[in-house]
Coordinates of N, CA and C and ligand atoms in Angstrom, one line a residue:
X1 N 67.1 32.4 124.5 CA 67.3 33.7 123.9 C 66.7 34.8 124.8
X2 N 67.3 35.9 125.2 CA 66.6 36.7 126.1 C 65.6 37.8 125.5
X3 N 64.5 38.1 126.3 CA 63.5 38.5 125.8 C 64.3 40.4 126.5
X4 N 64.6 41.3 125.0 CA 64.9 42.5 125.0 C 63.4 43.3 125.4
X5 N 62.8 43.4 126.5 CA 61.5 44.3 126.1 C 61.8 45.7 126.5
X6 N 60.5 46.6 126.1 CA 61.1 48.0 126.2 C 61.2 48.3 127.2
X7 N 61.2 47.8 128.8 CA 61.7 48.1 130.1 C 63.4 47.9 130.1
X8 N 63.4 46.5 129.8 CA 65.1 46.4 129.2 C 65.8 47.4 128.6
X9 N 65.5 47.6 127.6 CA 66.1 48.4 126.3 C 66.0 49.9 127.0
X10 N 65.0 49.6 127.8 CA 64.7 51.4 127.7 C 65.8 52.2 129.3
X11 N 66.2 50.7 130.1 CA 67.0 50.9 130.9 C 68.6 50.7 130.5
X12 N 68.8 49.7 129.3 CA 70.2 50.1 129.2 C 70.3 50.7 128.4
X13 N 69.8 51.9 127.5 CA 69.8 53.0 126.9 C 70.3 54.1 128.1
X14 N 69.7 54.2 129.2 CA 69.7 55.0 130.0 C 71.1 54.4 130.9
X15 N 71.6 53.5 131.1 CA 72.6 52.9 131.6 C 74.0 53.7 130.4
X16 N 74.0 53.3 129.0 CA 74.7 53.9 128.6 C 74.7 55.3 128.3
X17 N 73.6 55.8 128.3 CA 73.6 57.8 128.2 C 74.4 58.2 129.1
X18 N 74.4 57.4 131.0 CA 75.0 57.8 132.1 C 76.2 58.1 131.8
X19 N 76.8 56.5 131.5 CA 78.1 56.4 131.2 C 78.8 57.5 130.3
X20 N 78.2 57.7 129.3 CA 79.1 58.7 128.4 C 78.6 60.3 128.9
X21 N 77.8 61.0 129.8 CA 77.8 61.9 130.6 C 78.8 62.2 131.0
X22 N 79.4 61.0 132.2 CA 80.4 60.8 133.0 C 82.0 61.1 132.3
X23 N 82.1 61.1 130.6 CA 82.9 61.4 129.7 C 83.0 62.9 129.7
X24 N 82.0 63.5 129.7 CA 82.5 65.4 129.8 C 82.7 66.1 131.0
X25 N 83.6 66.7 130.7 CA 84.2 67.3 131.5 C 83.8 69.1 131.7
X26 N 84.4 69.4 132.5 CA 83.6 71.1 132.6 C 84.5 71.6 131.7
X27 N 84.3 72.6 130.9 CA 84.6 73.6 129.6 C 85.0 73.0 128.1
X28 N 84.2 71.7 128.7 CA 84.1 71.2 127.0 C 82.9 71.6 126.3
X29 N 83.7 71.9 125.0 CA 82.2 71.9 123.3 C 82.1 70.5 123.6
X30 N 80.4 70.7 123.3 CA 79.7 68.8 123.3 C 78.4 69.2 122.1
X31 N 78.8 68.5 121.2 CA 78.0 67.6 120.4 C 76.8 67.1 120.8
X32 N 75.3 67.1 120.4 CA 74.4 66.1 120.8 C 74.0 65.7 119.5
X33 N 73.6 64.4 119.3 CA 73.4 63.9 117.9 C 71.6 64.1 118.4
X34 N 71.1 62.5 117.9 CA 69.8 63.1 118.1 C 69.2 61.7 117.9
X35 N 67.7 61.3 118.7 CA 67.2 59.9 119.0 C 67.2 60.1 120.5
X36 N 66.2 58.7 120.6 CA 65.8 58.7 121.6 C 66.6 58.4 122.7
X37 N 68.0 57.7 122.7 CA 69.5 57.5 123.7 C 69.8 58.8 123.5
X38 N 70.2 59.3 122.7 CA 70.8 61.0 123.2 C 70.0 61.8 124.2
X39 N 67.9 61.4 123.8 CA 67.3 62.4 124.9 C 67.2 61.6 126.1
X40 N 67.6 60.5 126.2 CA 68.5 60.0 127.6 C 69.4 60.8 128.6
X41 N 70.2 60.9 127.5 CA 71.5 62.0 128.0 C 71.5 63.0 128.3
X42 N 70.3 64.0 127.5 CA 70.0 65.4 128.3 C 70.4 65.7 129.7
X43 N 69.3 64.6 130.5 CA 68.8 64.9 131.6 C 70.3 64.4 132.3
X44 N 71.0 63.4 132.0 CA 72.1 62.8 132.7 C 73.1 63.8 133.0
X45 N 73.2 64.9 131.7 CA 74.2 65.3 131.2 C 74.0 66.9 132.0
X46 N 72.7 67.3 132.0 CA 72.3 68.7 132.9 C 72.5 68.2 134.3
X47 N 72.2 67.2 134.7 CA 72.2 66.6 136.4 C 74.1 67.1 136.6
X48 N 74.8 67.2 136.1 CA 76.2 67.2 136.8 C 76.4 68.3 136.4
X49 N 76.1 69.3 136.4 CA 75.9 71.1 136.4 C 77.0 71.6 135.8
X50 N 77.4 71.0 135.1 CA 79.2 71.2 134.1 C 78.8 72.8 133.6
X51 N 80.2 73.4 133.4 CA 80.3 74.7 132.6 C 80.6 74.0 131.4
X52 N 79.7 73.6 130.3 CA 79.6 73.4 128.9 C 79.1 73.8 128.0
X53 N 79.0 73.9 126.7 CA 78.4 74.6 125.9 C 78.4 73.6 124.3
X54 N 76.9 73.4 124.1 CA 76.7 72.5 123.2 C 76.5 72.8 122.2
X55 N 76.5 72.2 121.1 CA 75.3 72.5 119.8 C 74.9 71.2 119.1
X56 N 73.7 71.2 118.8 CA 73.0 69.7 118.4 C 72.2 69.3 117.1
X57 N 72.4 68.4 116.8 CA 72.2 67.8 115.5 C 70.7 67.9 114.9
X58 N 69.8 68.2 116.0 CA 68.4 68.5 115.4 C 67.7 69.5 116.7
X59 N 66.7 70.1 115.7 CA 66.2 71.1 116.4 C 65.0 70.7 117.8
X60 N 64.7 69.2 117.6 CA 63.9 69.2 119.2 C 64.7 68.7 120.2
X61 N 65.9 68.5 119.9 CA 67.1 68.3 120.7 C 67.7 69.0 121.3
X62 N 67.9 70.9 120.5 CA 68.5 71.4 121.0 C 67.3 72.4 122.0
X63 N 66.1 72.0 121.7 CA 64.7 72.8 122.5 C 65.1 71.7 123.6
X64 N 64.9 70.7 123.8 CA 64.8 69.9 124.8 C 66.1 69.9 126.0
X65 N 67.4 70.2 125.0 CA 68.7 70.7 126.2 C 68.5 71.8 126.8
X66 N 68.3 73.0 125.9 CA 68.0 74.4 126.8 C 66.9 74.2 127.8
X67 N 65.7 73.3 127.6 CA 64.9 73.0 128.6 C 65.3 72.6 130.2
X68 N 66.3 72.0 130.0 CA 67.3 71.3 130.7 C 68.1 72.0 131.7
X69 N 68.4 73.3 131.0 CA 69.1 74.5 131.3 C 70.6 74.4 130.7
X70 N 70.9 73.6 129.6 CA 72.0 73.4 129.0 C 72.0 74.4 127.8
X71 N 73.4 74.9 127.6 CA 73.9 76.3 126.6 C 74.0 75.5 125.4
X72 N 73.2 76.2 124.1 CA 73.1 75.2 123.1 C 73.2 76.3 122.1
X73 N 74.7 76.6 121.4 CA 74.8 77.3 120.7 C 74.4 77.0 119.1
X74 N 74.1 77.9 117.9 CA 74.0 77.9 116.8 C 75.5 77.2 116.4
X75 N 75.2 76.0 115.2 CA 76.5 75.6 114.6 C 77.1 76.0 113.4
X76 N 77.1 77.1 113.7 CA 77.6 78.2 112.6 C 78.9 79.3 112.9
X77 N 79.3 79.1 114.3 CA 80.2 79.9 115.4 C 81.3 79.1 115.9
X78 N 81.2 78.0 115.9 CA 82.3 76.6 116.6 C 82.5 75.9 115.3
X79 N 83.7 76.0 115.5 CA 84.8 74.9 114.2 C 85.3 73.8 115.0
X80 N 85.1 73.4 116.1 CA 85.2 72.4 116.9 C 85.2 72.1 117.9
X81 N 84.4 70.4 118.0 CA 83.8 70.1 119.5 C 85.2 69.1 120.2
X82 N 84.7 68.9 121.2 CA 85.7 68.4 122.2 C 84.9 66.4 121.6
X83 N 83.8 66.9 122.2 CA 83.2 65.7 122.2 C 82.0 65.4 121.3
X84 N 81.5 64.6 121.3 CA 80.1 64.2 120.2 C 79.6 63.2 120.9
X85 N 78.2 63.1 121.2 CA 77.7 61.9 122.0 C 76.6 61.5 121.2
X86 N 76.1 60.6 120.5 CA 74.9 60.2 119.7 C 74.7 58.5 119.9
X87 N 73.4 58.2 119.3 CA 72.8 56.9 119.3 C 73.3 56.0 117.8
X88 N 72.9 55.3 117.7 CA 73.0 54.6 116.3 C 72.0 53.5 116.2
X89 N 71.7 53.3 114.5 CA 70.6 52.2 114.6 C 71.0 50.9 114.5
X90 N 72.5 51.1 113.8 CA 73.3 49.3 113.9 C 74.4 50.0 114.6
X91 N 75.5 48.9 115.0 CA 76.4 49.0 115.3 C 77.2 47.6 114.9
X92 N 77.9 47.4 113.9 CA 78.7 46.4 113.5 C 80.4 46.2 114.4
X93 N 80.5 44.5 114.6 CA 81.3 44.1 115.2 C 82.9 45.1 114.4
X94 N 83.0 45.3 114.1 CA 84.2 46.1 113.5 C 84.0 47.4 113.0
X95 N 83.1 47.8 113.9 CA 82.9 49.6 114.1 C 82.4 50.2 113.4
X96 N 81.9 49.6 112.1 CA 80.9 50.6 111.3 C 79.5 50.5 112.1
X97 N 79.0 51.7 111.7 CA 77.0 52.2 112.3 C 77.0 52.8 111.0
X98 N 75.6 52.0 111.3 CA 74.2 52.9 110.1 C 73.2 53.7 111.3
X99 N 73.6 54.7 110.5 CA 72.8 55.8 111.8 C 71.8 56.8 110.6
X100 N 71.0 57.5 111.1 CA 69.9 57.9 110.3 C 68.2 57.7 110.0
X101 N 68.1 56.6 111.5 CA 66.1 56.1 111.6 C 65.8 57.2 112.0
X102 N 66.3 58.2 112.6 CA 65.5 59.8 112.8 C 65.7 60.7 111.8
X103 N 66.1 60.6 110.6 CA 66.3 61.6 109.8 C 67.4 62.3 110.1
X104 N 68.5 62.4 110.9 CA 69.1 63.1 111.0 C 70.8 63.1 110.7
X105 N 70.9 62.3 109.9 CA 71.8 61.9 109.9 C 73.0 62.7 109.2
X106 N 72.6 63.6 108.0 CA 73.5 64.6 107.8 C 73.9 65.2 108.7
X107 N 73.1 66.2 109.5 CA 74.1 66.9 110.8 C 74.6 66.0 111.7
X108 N 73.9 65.1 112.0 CA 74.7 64.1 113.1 C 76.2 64.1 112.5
X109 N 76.2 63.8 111.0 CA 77.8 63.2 110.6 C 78.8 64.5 110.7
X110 N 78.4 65.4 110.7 CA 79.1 66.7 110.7 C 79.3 67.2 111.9
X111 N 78.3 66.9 113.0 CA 78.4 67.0 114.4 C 79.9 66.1 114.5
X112 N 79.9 64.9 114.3 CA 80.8 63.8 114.9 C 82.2 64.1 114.2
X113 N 81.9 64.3 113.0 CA 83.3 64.8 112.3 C 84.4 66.0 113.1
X114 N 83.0 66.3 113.8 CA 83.9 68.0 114.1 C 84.7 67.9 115.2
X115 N 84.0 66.4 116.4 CA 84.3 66.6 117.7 C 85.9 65.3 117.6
X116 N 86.5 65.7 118.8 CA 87.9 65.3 118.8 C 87.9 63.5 119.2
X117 N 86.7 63.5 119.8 CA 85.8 62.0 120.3 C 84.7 62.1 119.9
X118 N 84.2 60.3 119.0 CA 82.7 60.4 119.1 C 82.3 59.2 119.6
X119 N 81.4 59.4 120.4 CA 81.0 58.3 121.6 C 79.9 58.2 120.9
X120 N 79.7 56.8 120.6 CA 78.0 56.3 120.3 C 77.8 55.5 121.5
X121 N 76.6 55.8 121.6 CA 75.3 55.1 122.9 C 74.3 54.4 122.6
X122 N 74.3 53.1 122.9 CA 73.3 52.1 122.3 C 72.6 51.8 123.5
X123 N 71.8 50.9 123.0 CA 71.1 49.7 123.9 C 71.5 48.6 122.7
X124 N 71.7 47.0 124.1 CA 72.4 45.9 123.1 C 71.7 45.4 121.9
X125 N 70.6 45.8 121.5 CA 69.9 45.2 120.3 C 70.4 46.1 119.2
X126 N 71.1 46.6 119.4 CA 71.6 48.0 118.0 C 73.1 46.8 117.5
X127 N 73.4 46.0 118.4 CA 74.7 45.1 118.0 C 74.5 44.0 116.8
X128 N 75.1 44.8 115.8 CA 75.1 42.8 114.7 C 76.3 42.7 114.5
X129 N 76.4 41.4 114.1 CA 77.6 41.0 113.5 C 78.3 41.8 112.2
X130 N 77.3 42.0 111.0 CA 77.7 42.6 110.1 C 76.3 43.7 110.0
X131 N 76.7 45.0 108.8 CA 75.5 45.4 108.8 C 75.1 45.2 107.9
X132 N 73.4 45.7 107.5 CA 72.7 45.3 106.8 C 71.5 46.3 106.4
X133 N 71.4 46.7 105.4 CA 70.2 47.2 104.6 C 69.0 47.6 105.7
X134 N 68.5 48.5 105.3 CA 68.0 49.9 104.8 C 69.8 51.1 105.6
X135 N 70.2 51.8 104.4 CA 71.2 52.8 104.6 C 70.3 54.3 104.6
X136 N 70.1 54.8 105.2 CA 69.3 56.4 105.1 C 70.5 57.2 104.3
X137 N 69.4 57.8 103.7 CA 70.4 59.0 103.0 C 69.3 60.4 103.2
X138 N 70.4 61.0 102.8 CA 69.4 62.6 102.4 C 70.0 63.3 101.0
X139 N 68.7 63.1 100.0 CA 68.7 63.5 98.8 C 68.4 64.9 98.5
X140 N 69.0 65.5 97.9 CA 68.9 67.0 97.3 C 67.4 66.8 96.4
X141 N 66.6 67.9 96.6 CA 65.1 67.4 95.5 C 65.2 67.9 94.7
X142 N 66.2 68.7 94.1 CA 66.7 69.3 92.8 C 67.2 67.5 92.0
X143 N 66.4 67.7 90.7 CA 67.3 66.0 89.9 C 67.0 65.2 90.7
X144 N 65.8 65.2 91.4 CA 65.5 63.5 92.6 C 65.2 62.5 91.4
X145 N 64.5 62.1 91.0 CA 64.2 61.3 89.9 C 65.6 60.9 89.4
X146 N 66.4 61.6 88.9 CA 67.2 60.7 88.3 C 68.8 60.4 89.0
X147 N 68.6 61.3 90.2 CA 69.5 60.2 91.4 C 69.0 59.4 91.9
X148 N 67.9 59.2 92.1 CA 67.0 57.6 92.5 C 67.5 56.3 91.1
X149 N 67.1 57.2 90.0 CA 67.3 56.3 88.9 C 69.3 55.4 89.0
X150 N 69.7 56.2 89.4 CA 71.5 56.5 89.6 C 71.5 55.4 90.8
X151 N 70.7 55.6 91.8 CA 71.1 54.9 93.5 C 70.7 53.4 92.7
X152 N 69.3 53.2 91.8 CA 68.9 51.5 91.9 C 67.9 51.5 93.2
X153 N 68.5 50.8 94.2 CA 67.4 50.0 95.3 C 67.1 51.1 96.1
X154 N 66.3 52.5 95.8 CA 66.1 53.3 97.0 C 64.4 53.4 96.9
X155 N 64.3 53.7 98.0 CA 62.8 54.3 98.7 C 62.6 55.4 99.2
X156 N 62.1 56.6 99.2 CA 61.5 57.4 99.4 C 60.9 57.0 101.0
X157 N 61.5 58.1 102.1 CA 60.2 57.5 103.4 C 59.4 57.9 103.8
X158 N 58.6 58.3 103.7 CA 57.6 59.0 104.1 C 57.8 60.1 105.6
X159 N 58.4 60.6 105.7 CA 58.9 61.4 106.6 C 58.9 63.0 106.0
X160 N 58.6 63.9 106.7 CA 59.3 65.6 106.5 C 60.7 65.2 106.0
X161 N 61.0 66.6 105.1 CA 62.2 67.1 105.1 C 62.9 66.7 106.0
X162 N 64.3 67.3 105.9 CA 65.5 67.3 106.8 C 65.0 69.4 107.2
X163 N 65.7 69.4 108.3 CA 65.6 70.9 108.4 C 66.7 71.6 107.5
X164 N 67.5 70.7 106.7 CA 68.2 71.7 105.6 C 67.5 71.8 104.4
X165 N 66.2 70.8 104.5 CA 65.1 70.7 102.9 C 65.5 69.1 102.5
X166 N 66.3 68.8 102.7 CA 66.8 67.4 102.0 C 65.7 66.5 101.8
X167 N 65.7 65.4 101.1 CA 64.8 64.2 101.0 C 65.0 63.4 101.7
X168 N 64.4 62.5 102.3 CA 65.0 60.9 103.1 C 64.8 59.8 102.6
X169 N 65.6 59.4 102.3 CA 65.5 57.8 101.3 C 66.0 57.1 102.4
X170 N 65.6 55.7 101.9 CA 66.8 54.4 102.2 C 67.5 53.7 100.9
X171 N 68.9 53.2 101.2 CA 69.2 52.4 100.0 C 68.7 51.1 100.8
X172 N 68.7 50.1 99.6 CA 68.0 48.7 100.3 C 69.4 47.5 99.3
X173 N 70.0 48.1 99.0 CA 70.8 47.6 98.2 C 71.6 46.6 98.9
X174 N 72.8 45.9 98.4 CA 73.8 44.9 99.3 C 74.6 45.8 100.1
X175 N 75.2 45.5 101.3 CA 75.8 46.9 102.3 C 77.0 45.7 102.9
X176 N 77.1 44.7 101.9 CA 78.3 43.6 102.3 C 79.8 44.5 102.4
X177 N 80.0 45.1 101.4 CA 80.7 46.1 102.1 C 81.0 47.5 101.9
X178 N 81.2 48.0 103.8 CA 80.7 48.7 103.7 C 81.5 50.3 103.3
X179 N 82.6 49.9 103.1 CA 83.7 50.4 102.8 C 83.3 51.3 101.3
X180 N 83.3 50.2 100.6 CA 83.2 50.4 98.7 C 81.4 51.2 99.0
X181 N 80.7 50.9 99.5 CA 79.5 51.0 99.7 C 79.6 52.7 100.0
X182 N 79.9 52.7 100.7 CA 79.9 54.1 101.8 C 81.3 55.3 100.7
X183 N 81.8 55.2 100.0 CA 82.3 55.8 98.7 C 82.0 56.0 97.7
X184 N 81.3 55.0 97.3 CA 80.0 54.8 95.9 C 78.9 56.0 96.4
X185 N 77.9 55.3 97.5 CA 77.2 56.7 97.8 C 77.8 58.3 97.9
X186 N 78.6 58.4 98.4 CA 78.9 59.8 98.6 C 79.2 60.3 96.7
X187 N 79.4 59.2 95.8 CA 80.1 60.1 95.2 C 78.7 60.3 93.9
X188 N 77.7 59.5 94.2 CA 76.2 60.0 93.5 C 75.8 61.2 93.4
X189 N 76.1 61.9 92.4 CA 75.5 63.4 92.5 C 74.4 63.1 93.2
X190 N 73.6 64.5 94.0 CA 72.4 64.5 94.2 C 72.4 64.2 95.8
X191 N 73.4 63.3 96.3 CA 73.0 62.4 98.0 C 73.8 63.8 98.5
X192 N 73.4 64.1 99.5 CA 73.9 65.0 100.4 C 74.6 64.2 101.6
X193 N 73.6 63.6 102.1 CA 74.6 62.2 102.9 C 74.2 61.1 103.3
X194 N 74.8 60.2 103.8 CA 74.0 58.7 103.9 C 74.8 58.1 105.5
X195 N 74.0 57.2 105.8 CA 74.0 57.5 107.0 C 75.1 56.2 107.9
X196 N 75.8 55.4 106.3 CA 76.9 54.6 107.0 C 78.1 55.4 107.4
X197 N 78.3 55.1 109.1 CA 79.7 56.0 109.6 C 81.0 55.3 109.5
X198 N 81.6 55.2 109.5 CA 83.2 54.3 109.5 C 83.6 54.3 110.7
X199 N 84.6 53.5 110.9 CA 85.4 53.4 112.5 C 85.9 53.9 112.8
X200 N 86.9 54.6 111.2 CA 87.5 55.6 111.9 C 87.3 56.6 112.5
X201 N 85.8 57.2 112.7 CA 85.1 58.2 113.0 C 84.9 57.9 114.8
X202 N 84.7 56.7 114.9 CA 84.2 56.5 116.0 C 85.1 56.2 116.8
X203 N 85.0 57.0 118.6 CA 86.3 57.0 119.6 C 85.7 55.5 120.3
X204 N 84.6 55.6 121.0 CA 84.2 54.4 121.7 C 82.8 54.5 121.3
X205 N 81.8 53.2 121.5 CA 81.1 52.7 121.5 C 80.2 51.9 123.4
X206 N 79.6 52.6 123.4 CA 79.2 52.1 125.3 C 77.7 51.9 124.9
X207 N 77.8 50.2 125.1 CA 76.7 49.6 124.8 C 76.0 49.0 126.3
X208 N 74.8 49.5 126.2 CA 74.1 49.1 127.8 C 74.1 47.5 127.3
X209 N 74.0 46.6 128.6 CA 73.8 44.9 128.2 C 73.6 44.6 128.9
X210 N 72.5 44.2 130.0 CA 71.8 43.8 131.5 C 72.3 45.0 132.2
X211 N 72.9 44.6 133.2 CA 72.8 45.5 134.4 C 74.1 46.1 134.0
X212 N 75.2 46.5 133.0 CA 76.5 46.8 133.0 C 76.4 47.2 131.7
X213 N 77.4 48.3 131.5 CA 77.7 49.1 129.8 C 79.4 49.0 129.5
X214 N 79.1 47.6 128.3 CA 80.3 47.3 127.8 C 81.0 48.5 126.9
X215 N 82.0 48.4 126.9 CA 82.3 49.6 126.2 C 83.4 48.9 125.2
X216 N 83.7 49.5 123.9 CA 84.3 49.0 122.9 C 85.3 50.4 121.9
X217 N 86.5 50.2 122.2 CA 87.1 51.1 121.7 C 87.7 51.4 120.1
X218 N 87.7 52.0 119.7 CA 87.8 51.6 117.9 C 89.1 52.6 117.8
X219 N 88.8 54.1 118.2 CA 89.7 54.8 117.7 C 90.5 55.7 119.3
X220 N 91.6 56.3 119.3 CA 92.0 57.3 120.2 C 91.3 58.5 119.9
X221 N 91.4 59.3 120.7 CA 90.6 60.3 121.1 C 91.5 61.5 119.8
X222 N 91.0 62.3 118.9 CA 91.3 62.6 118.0 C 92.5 64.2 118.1
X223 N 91.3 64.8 119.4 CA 92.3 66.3 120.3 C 91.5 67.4 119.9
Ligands
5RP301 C1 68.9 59.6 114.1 C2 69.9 58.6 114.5 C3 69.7 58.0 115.9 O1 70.9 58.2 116.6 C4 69.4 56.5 115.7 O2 68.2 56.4 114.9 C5 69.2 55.8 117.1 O3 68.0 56.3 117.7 P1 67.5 55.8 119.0 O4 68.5 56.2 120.1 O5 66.2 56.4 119.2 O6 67.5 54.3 119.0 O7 70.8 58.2 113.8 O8 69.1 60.0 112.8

């Protein structure tokens, strides 16, 4: 079995940030979701001096792109991105991701919804066969108590807010599937959002894996 350590991981994280750089083109809207493979990308993504203009899924994201000298507008003005580039914390052989170990997963999903491609960026330990338990969500704290009571298997994480105020839970429930799963949540009063994505959402998938970034296509590019 190969030993994943964080020189590994921390190089094919950076092997696939490259790769999906190499994906924007000059006068595209770009998406930045948010984790530590997106602040990969920053730097990959300001190195090729593109005329682009982003807006990003969390606020030390979008401090760390302008740092960069990348245009990171408010997402209040763009009705749509060209592209979406983010991390994820699973990535299932048949294209669903549970994304959400940084809290951010409501705007992330709204980021990726908007963009016409969404490119996730792993390193290969984010790959399982199926997924599996803890699902992040973000709970409204109006009625928390008895949407918790409503969800069953959730936790509270010990984490701040969302920057929209939200709560951060996990469900810990069965995520066998993820379909019926990912419908039932959304339709819980109280969840604002939860952090399993579907495939149909996703354009490619460019997973670092030794020295080379496999890449895995799920959907066409949306326009
Ligand atoms: C944050 C996310 C991240 O994309 C996910 O947690 C992966 O992070 P990292 O790139 O640090 O492994 O969903 O809400």
């Amino acid at each position: 079995v190969p030993d994943y350590g964080d020189v590994d991981r921390e190089r094919e994280k950076q092997a696939a940030a490259e790769a999906a750089a190499v994906l924007v083109r000059d006068g595209m809207r770009v998406g930045l979701g948010s984790g530590t493979t997106t602040e990969d990308l920053l730097p990959a993504l300001a190195r090729r001096r593109l005329s682009i203009r982003c807006v990003a899924a969390a606020p030390h994201i979008e401090r760390e792109a302008r740092e960069l000298g990348l245009i990171v507008d408010p997402f209040d003005s763009v009705d749509h991105l060209d592209i979406a580039i983010d991390g994820a914390d699973k990535i299932a052989d048949d294209g669903w991701l549970i994304k959400g170990g940084g809290a951010a997963h409501t705007r992330e999903k709204i980021v990726a919804a908007a963009a016409g491609e969404f490119v996730v960026i792993a390193d290969s330990t984010k790959c399982v066969p199926a997924l599996a338990p803890p699902v992040p969500l973000e709970l409204l704290r109006f009625g928390l108590p008895a949407t918790m009571r409503h969800l069953g298997s959730v936790t509270i994480r010990d984490v701040p807010p969302s920057p929209d105020g939200g709560v951060i839970a996990d469900y810990r429930g069965d995520v066998a599937d993820p379909a019926a799963l990912s419908a039932w949540l959304s339709s819980v009063p109280g969840v604002v959002a939860h952090g399993l994505f579907p495939p149909d959402m996703v354009t490619l998938v460019l997973i670092g894996r030794g020295e080379t970034v496999e890449q895995r296509r799920f959907q066409p590019a949306r326009g």
